[in-house]
């Protein structure tokens, strides 16, 4: 089903939204950053929610996205992890290149 949703509308998968997201943009609102290759706010929030339960692999997040979210697929996990690492939101616990086998966690926040 998700393959069909993304095939019809590869920009945002038919604008299906997961009811667990609170920080995503309102339906119908254009996202200027999506065209630049940045990850969707909903995807980032869902990955953050999953990582709030503890560290895991990118592959496990991909499986979670497939089975527990409304529209996201395993291929989106690595894209999200790459962008979130670049933004300083996650830490990669595995040495080497970021892959689906990499273990990641939320970046520890320094409190002032």
mmCIF file of C-alpha atoms in Angstrom:
data_model
loop_
_atom_site.group_PDB
_atom_site.id
_atom_site.type_symbol
_atom_site.label_atom_id
_atom_site.label_comp_id
_atom_site.label_asym_id
_atom_site.label_seq_id
_atom_site.Cartn_x
_atom_site.Cartn_y
_atom_site.Cartn_z
ATOM 1 C CA UNK A 1 0.000 0.000 0.000
ATOM 2 C CA UNK A 2 2.748 2.428 0.934
ATOM 3 C CA UNK A 3 4.578 1.728 -2.325
ATOM 4 C CA UNK A 4 1.408 2.693 -4.189
ATOM 5 C CA UNK A 5 0.985 5.888 -2.136
ATOM 6 C CA UNK A 6 4.538 6.997 -2.912
ATOM 7 C CA UNK A 7 4.309 5.968 -6.561
ATOM 8 C CA UNK A 8 1.248 8.178 -7.060
ATOM 9 C CA UNK A 9 2.791 11.142 -5.225
ATOM 10 C CA UNK A 10 6.530 10.771 -4.677
ATOM 11 C CA UNK A 11 6.811 14.186 -3.031
ATOM 12 C CA UNK A 12 4.878 13.330 0.105
ATOM 13 C CA UNK A 13 3.050 10.049 -0.333
ATOM 14 C CA UNK A 14 -0.421 11.471 -0.850
ATOM 15 C CA UNK A 15 -0.117 13.739 2.179
ATOM 16 C CA UNK A 16 -1.127 10.993 4.594
ATOM 17 C CA UNK A 17 -0.329 12.096 8.125
ATOM 18 C CA UNK A 18 0.290 9.984 11.174
ATOM 19 C CA UNK A 19 -2.022 10.965 14.053
ATOM 20 C CA UNK A 20 0.879 10.755 16.535
ATOM 21 C CA UNK A 21 2.672 13.754 15.080
ATOM 22 C CA UNK A 22 2.081 17.108 16.636
ATOM 23 C CA UNK A 23 4.886 19.176 15.153
ATOM 24 C CA UNK A 24 4.232 18.567 11.472
ATOM 25 C CA UNK A 25 2.981 21.316 9.191
ATOM 26 C CA UNK A 26 -0.722 21.790 8.587
ATOM 27 C CA UNK A 27 -2.324 19.916 5.675
ATOM 28 C CA UNK A 28 -2.280 21.908 2.466
ATOM 29 C CA UNK A 29 0.673 24.043 3.515
ATOM 30 C CA UNK A 30 3.549 23.992 1.030
ATOM 31 C CA UNK A 31 6.982 22.987 2.258
ATOM 32 C CA UNK A 32 9.726 24.904 0.488
ATOM 33 C CA UNK A 33 12.478 22.798 2.079
ATOM 34 C CA UNK A 34 11.149 19.452 0.856
ATOM 35 C CA UNK A 35 12.256 20.303 -2.673
ATOM 36 C CA UNK A 36 15.784 20.910 -1.334
ATOM 37 C CA UNK A 37 16.008 17.293 -0.158
ATOM 38 C CA UNK A 38 15.459 17.961 3.529
ATOM 39 C CA UNK A 39 13.401 15.450 5.472
ATOM 40 C CA UNK A 40 9.746 15.996 6.242
ATOM 41 C CA UNK A 41 8.904 17.379 9.714
ATOM 42 C CA UNK A 42 6.578 14.445 10.353
ATOM 43 C CA UNK A 43 9.310 11.915 9.565
ATOM 44 C CA UNK A 44 11.801 13.672 11.843
ATOM 45 C CA UNK A 45 9.284 13.775 14.676
ATOM 46 C CA UNK A 46 8.393 10.099 14.309
ATOM 47 C CA UNK A 47 12.060 9.064 14.300
ATOM 48 C CA UNK A 48 12.630 11.239 17.368
ATOM 49 C CA UNK A 49 9.669 9.601 19.119
ATOM 50 C CA UNK A 50 11.045 6.141 18.301
ATOM 51 C CA UNK A 51 14.537 7.043 19.512
ATOM 52 C CA UNK A 52 13.130 8.481 22.757
ATOM 53 C CA UNK A 53 12.545 4.849 23.803
ATOM 54 C CA UNK A 54 16.247 4.080 23.400
ATOM 55 C CA UNK A 55 19.058 3.520 20.932
ATOM 56 C CA UNK A 56 18.471 1.210 17.978
ATOM 57 C CA UNK A 57 19.676 0.531 14.461
ATOM 58 C CA UNK A 58 18.602 2.497 11.414
ATOM 59 C CA UNK A 59 17.288 -0.792 10.035
ATOM 60 C CA UNK A 60 15.022 -1.283 13.083
ATOM 61 C CA UNK A 61 13.694 2.249 12.661
ATOM 62 C CA UNK A 62 12.952 1.437 9.028
ATOM 63 C CA UNK A 63 10.960 -1.638 10.024
ATOM 64 C CA UNK A 64 9.136 0.411 12.657
ATOM 65 C CA UNK A 65 8.293 3.062 10.063
ATOM 66 C CA UNK A 66 6.878 0.371 7.787
ATOM 67 C CA UNK A 67 4.741 -1.386 10.361
ATOM 68 C CA UNK A 68 3.787 1.364 12.798
ATOM 69 C CA UNK A 69 3.352 4.552 10.774
ATOM 70 C CA UNK A 70 0.746 5.662 8.269
ATOM 71 C CA UNK A 71 2.942 6.331 5.241
ATOM 72 C CA UNK A 72 6.682 5.985 5.828
ATOM 73 C CA UNK A 73 8.787 3.130 4.469
ATOM 74 C CA UNK A 74 12.139 1.596 5.481
ATOM 75 C CA UNK A 75 14.030 3.582 2.827
ATOM 76 C CA UNK A 76 13.117 6.805 4.651
ATOM 77 C CA UNK A 77 14.943 5.775 7.840
ATOM 78 C CA UNK A 78 18.449 6.207 6.436
ATOM 79 C CA UNK A 79 17.581 9.529 4.811
ATOM 80 C CA UNK A 80 16.162 10.765 8.119
ATOM 81 C CA UNK A 81 19.172 9.531 10.083
ATOM 82 C CA UNK A 82 21.597 11.283 7.729
ATOM 83 C CA UNK A 83 19.780 14.609 7.959
ATOM 84 C CA UNK A 84 19.238 14.341 11.724
ATOM 85 C CA UNK A 85 22.943 13.571 12.259
ATOM 86 C CA UNK A 86 23.871 16.581 10.138
ATOM 87 C CA UNK A 87 21.500 18.711 12.246
ATOM 88 C CA UNK A 88 23.089 17.424 15.471
ATOM 89 C CA UNK A 89 19.920 15.661 16.643
ATOM 90 C CA UNK A 90 21.248 12.110 16.790
ATOM 91 C CA UNK A 91 24.494 10.412 17.732
ATOM 92 C CA UNK A 92 25.892 7.479 15.787
ATOM 93 C CA UNK A 93 27.162 4.850 18.203
ATOM 94 C CA UNK A 94 28.604 2.531 15.552
ATOM 95 C CA UNK A 95 31.994 3.351 14.028
ATOM 96 C CA UNK A 96 32.334 4.038 10.320
ATOM 97 C CA UNK A 97 29.903 5.159 7.668
ATOM 98 C CA UNK A 98 26.222 5.617 8.559
ATOM 99 C CA UNK A 99 24.337 2.603 7.151
ATOM 100 C CA UNK A 100 21.180 0.684 7.961
ATOM 101 C CA UNK A 101 23.246 -1.424 10.395
ATOM 102 C CA UNK A 102 24.427 1.665 12.319
ATOM 103 C CA UNK A 103 23.219 2.025 15.893
ATOM 104 C CA UNK A 104 21.901 5.523 16.643
ATOM 105 C CA UNK A 105 20.442 7.426 19.571
ATOM 106 C CA UNK A 106 19.136 10.881 20.352
ATOM 107 C CA UNK A 107 21.915 13.361 20.943
ATOM 108 C CA UNK A 108 22.273 14.234 24.611
ATOM 109 C CA UNK A 109 21.036 17.773 25.168
ATOM 110 C CA UNK A 110 23.318 20.045 27.187
ATOM 111 C CA UNK A 111 21.310 22.078 29.668
ATOM 112 C CA UNK A 112 22.475 25.586 30.488
#
